[in-house]
GROMACS .gro file of C-alpha atoms in nm:
model
  188
    1THR     CA    1   0.000   0.000   0.000
    2LEU     CA    2   0.096   0.364  -0.027
    3LEU     CA    3   0.104   0.386   0.353
    4THR     CA    4   0.363   0.107   0.365
    5LEU     CA    5   0.581   0.272   0.102
    6LEU     CA    6   0.573   0.610   0.277
    7SER     CA    7   0.651   0.455   0.614
    8ILE     CA    8   0.947   0.264   0.469
    9ILE     CA    9   1.091   0.586   0.330
   10ILE     CA   10   1.082   0.775   0.662
   11PHE     CA   11   1.143   0.475   0.891
   12PRO     CA   12   1.526   0.482   0.888
   13GLN     CA   13   1.523   0.836   1.027
   14PHE     CA   14   1.326   0.721   1.331
   15ILE     CA   15   1.555   0.423   1.384
   16LYS     CA   16   1.862   0.643   1.369
   17LYS     CA   17   1.713   0.901   1.606
   18TYR     CA   18   1.553   0.675   1.869
   19SER     CA   19   1.734   0.336   1.826
   20ASN     CA   20   1.606   0.021   1.664
   21TYR     CA   21   1.494  -0.131   1.994
   22ARG     CA   22   1.272   0.162   2.095
   23VAL     CA   23   1.123   0.198   1.749
   24MET     CA   24   1.059  -0.176   1.735
   25LEU     CA   25   0.874  -0.167   2.067
   26PHE     CA   26   0.667   0.130   1.949
   27VAL     CA   27   0.576  -0.034   1.617
   28LEU     CA   28   0.502  -0.361   1.796
   29LEU     CA   29   0.271  -0.179   2.038
   30LEU     CA   30   0.090  -0.015   1.744
   31TYR     CA   31   0.072  -0.357   1.581
   32ILE     CA   32  -0.087  -0.510   1.893
   33ILE     CA   33  -0.344  -0.231   1.913
   34ASP     CA   34  -0.418  -0.254   1.541
   35THR     CA   35  -0.457  -0.632   1.549
   36PHE     CA   36  -0.684  -0.606   1.852
   37LEU     CA   37  -0.896  -0.342   1.674
   38LEU     CA   38  -0.927  -0.574   1.374
   39VAL     CA   39  -1.111  -0.814   1.604
   40PHE     CA   40  -1.387  -0.561   1.668
   41ALA     CA   41  -1.398  -0.381   1.332
   42GLN     CA   42  -1.736  -0.416   1.162
   43HIS     CA   43  -1.749  -0.155   0.886
   44PRO     CA   44  -1.561  -0.249   0.565
   45LEU     CA   45  -1.372   0.083   0.552
   46THR     CA   46  -1.260   0.040   0.912
   47VAL     CA   47  -1.142  -0.313   0.835
   48LEU     CA   48  -0.956  -0.184   0.529
   49LEU     CA   49  -0.786   0.093   0.731
   50PHE     CA   50  -0.680  -0.142   1.011
   51PHE     CA   51  -0.561  -0.402   0.760
   52ALA     CA   52  -0.350  -0.139   0.580
   53LEU     CA   53  -0.198  -0.036   0.915
   54HIS     CA   54  -0.150  -0.403   0.997
   55TYR     CA   55   0.037  -0.466   0.673
   56ALA     CA   56   0.253  -0.154   0.714
   57SER     CA   57   0.340  -0.260   1.069
   58ILE     CA   58   0.441  -0.607   0.953
   59THR     CA   59   0.673  -0.454   0.695
   60LEU     CA   60   0.830  -0.215   0.949
   61LEU     CA   61   0.875  -0.495   1.201
   62GLY     CA   62   1.049  -0.693   0.928
   63ILE     CA   63   1.297  -0.407   0.890
   64ASN     CA   64   1.346  -0.396   1.268
   65LEU     CA   65   1.400  -0.770   1.283
   66ASP     CA   66   1.649  -0.754   0.997
   67ILE     CA   67   1.853  -0.502   1.197
   68VAL     CA   68   1.832  -0.723   1.507
   69LEU     CA   69   1.952  -1.024   1.306
   70GLU     CA   70   2.243  -0.820   1.174
   71ASP     CA   71   2.323  -0.702   1.526
   72ILE     CA   72   2.317  -1.040   1.702
   73SER     CA   73   2.487  -1.241   1.427
   74SER     CA   74   2.856  -1.252   1.361
   75SER     CA   75   2.957  -1.183   1.002
   76LYS     CA   76   3.067  -1.545   0.981
   77HIS     CA   77   2.719  -1.682   1.064
   78ILE     CA   78   2.490  -1.414   0.924
   79GLY     CA   79   2.393  -1.626   0.623
   80LYS     CA   80   2.286  -1.921   0.836
   81THR     CA   81   2.095  -1.693   1.074
   82ARG     CA   82   1.906  -1.520   0.793
   83THR     CA   83   1.833  -1.852   0.621
   84LEU     CA   84   1.690  -1.996   0.942
   85HIS     CA   85   1.485  -1.679   0.995
   86LEU     CA   86   1.347  -1.685   0.640
   87THR     CA   87   1.266  -2.055   0.670
   88PHE     CA   88   1.052  -1.989   0.978
   89VAL     CA   89   0.887  -1.684   0.820
   90ASN     CA   90   0.804  -1.865   0.496
   91THR     CA   91   0.673  -2.167   0.686
   92ALA     CA   92   0.445  -1.935   0.881
   93ILE     CA   93   0.331  -1.770   0.558
   94LEU     CA   94   0.234  -2.109   0.418
   95LEU     CA   95   0.077  -2.252   0.733
   96GLY     CA   96  -0.099  -1.931   0.846
   97PRO     CA   97  -0.385  -1.942   0.594
   98LEU     CA   98  -0.437  -2.313   0.661
   99LEU     CA   99  -0.464  -2.251   1.034
  100MET     CA  100  -0.693  -1.953   0.978
  101TRP     CA  101  -0.916  -2.163   0.751
  102LYS     CA  102  -0.941  -2.432   1.018
  103ILE     CA  103  -1.034  -2.178   1.289
  104VAL     CA  104  -1.283  -1.993   1.068
  105CYS     CA  105  -1.453  -2.313   0.948
  106THR     CA  106  -1.475  -2.458   1.300
  107GLU     CA  107  -1.592  -2.144   1.478
  108ASN     CA  108  -1.740  -1.954   1.179
  109ARG     CA  109  -1.589  -1.633   1.316
  110TYR     CA  110  -1.335  -1.428   1.123
  111ALA     CA  111  -1.228  -1.225   1.426
  112LEU     CA  112  -1.107  -1.524   1.630
  113PRO     CA  113  -0.770  -1.566   1.452
  114TYR     CA  114  -0.693  -1.198   1.509
  115ALA     CA  115  -0.784  -1.231   1.878
  116ILE     CA  116  -0.549  -1.529   1.914
  117TYR     CA  117  -0.282  -1.344   1.721
  118SER     CA  118  -0.316  -1.036   1.944
  119PHE     CA  119  -0.243  -1.250   2.247
  120LEU     CA  120   0.064  -1.407   2.083
  121ILE     CA  121   0.202  -1.066   1.984
  122ILE     CA  122   0.164  -0.945   2.343
  123VAL     CA  123   0.384  -1.237   2.448
  124VAL     CA  124   0.644  -1.126   2.190
  125PHE     CA  125   0.627  -0.769   2.324
  126PHE     CA  126   0.699  -0.877   2.681
  127THR     CA  127   0.973  -1.114   2.562
  128LEU     CA  128   1.145  -0.815   2.401
  129LEU     CA  129   1.115  -0.622   2.726
  130ILE     CA  130   1.263  -0.909   2.926
  131PHE     CA  131   1.558  -0.965   2.691
  132ARG     CA  132   1.643  -0.596   2.651
  133LYS     CA  133   2.008  -0.651   2.748
  134ASN     CA  134   2.066  -0.876   2.447
  135LEU     CA  135   1.926  -0.625   2.197
  136ASN     CA  136   2.165  -0.335   2.211
  137ASP     CA  137   2.204  -0.137   1.891
  138HIS     CA  138   2.555  -0.198   1.764
  139VAL     CA  139   2.473  -0.145   1.398
  140ARG     CA  140   2.602   0.169   1.233
  141TYR     CA  141   2.330   0.314   1.019
  142LYS     CA  142   2.430   0.441   0.678
  143ARG     CA  143   2.195   0.672   0.497
  144ARG     CA  144   2.162   0.594   0.128
  145HIS     CA  145   1.951   0.772  -0.125
  146PHE     CA  146   1.663   0.587  -0.289
  147PHE     CA  147   1.816   0.590  -0.638
  148GLU     CA  148   2.145   0.462  -0.498
  149LEU     CA  149   1.958   0.163  -0.354
  150ILE     CA  150   1.781   0.098  -0.684
  151ASP     CA  151   2.116   0.115  -0.864
  152SER     CA  152   2.271  -0.137  -0.621
  153LEU     CA  153   1.974  -0.370  -0.681
  154ASN     CA  154   2.025  -0.350  -1.056
  155LYS     CA  155   2.396  -0.430  -1.021
  156ASN     CA  156   2.346  -0.730  -0.791
  157SER     CA  157   2.130  -0.997  -0.957
  158ASN     CA  158   2.123  -1.214  -0.644
  159LEU     CA  159   1.982  -0.927  -0.439
  160MET     CA  160   1.725  -0.860  -0.710
  161LYS     CA  161   1.619  -1.228  -0.701
  162VAL     CA  162   1.583  -1.219  -0.322
  163PHE     CA  163   1.363  -0.908  -0.337
  164GLY     CA  164   1.162  -1.056  -0.624
  165LEU     CA  165   1.096  -1.379  -0.436
  166SER     CA  166   1.010  -1.186  -0.122
  167PHE     CA  167   0.757  -0.981  -0.319
  168ILE     CA  168   0.600  -1.295  -0.467
  169LEU     CA  169   0.569  -1.456  -0.124
  170LYS     CA  170   0.415  -1.141   0.027
  171PHE     CA  171   0.174  -1.113  -0.265
  172PHE     CA  172   0.075  -1.477  -0.218
  173PHE     CA  173   0.028  -1.418   0.154
  174ALA     CA  174  -0.192  -1.112   0.091
  175ILE     CA  175  -0.414  -1.314  -0.144
  176MET     CA  176  -0.436  -1.598   0.106
  177VAL     CA  177  -0.522  -1.371   0.397
  178ILE     CA  178  -0.776  -1.154   0.217
  179TYR     CA  179  -0.948  -1.371  -0.041
  180MET     CA  180  -0.904  -1.734   0.060
  181PRO     CA  181  -1.104  -1.720   0.388
  182VAL     CA  182  -1.391  -1.543   0.209
  183TYR     CA  183  -1.384  -1.795  -0.076
  184LEU     CA  184  -1.371  -2.093   0.158
  185HIS     CA  185  -1.651  -1.953   0.372
  186GLN     CA  186  -1.879  -1.900   0.071
  187TYR     CA  187  -1.820  -2.229  -0.109
  188ILE     CA  188  -1.737  -2.485   0.159
   0.00000   0.00000   0.00000
């Protein structure tokens, strides 16, 4: 969404000013509130607004988590750490719609998965608070212009493939989250 794109552009400034840990806690708190509000949203425009905020928050938390992975991993093991992280994320992307379908078909309530998810995210929030000592910001932030980033993507085909696959997976996830539960509810 446009909201996600705009937030990605200004997000590095907040991380540099307030630290990745503080910004991550703030975005996670907004994410918890947004997910909880999705449970009670009734009007389609309200659902659309909260879902757009939800998607933007997921993207920003992905940036935060990427910085945390870079911070806690040695340069020698960064590839293994990121591979393990992406394996878990992609498994969740594939299993999430299946689990949501099972909950929605059993209970016939679309809000229940978001209520369960809100609770799980609260656990993550408090886990971050407890393990604060392990999440110090040691990463030096370099500011790069947008066109410089696009140029580096064009020069590195492997990086372009990673971003392309990430986009395809996120697009698939968006279709599964938005359309699949509605389809399954109508025809099964």
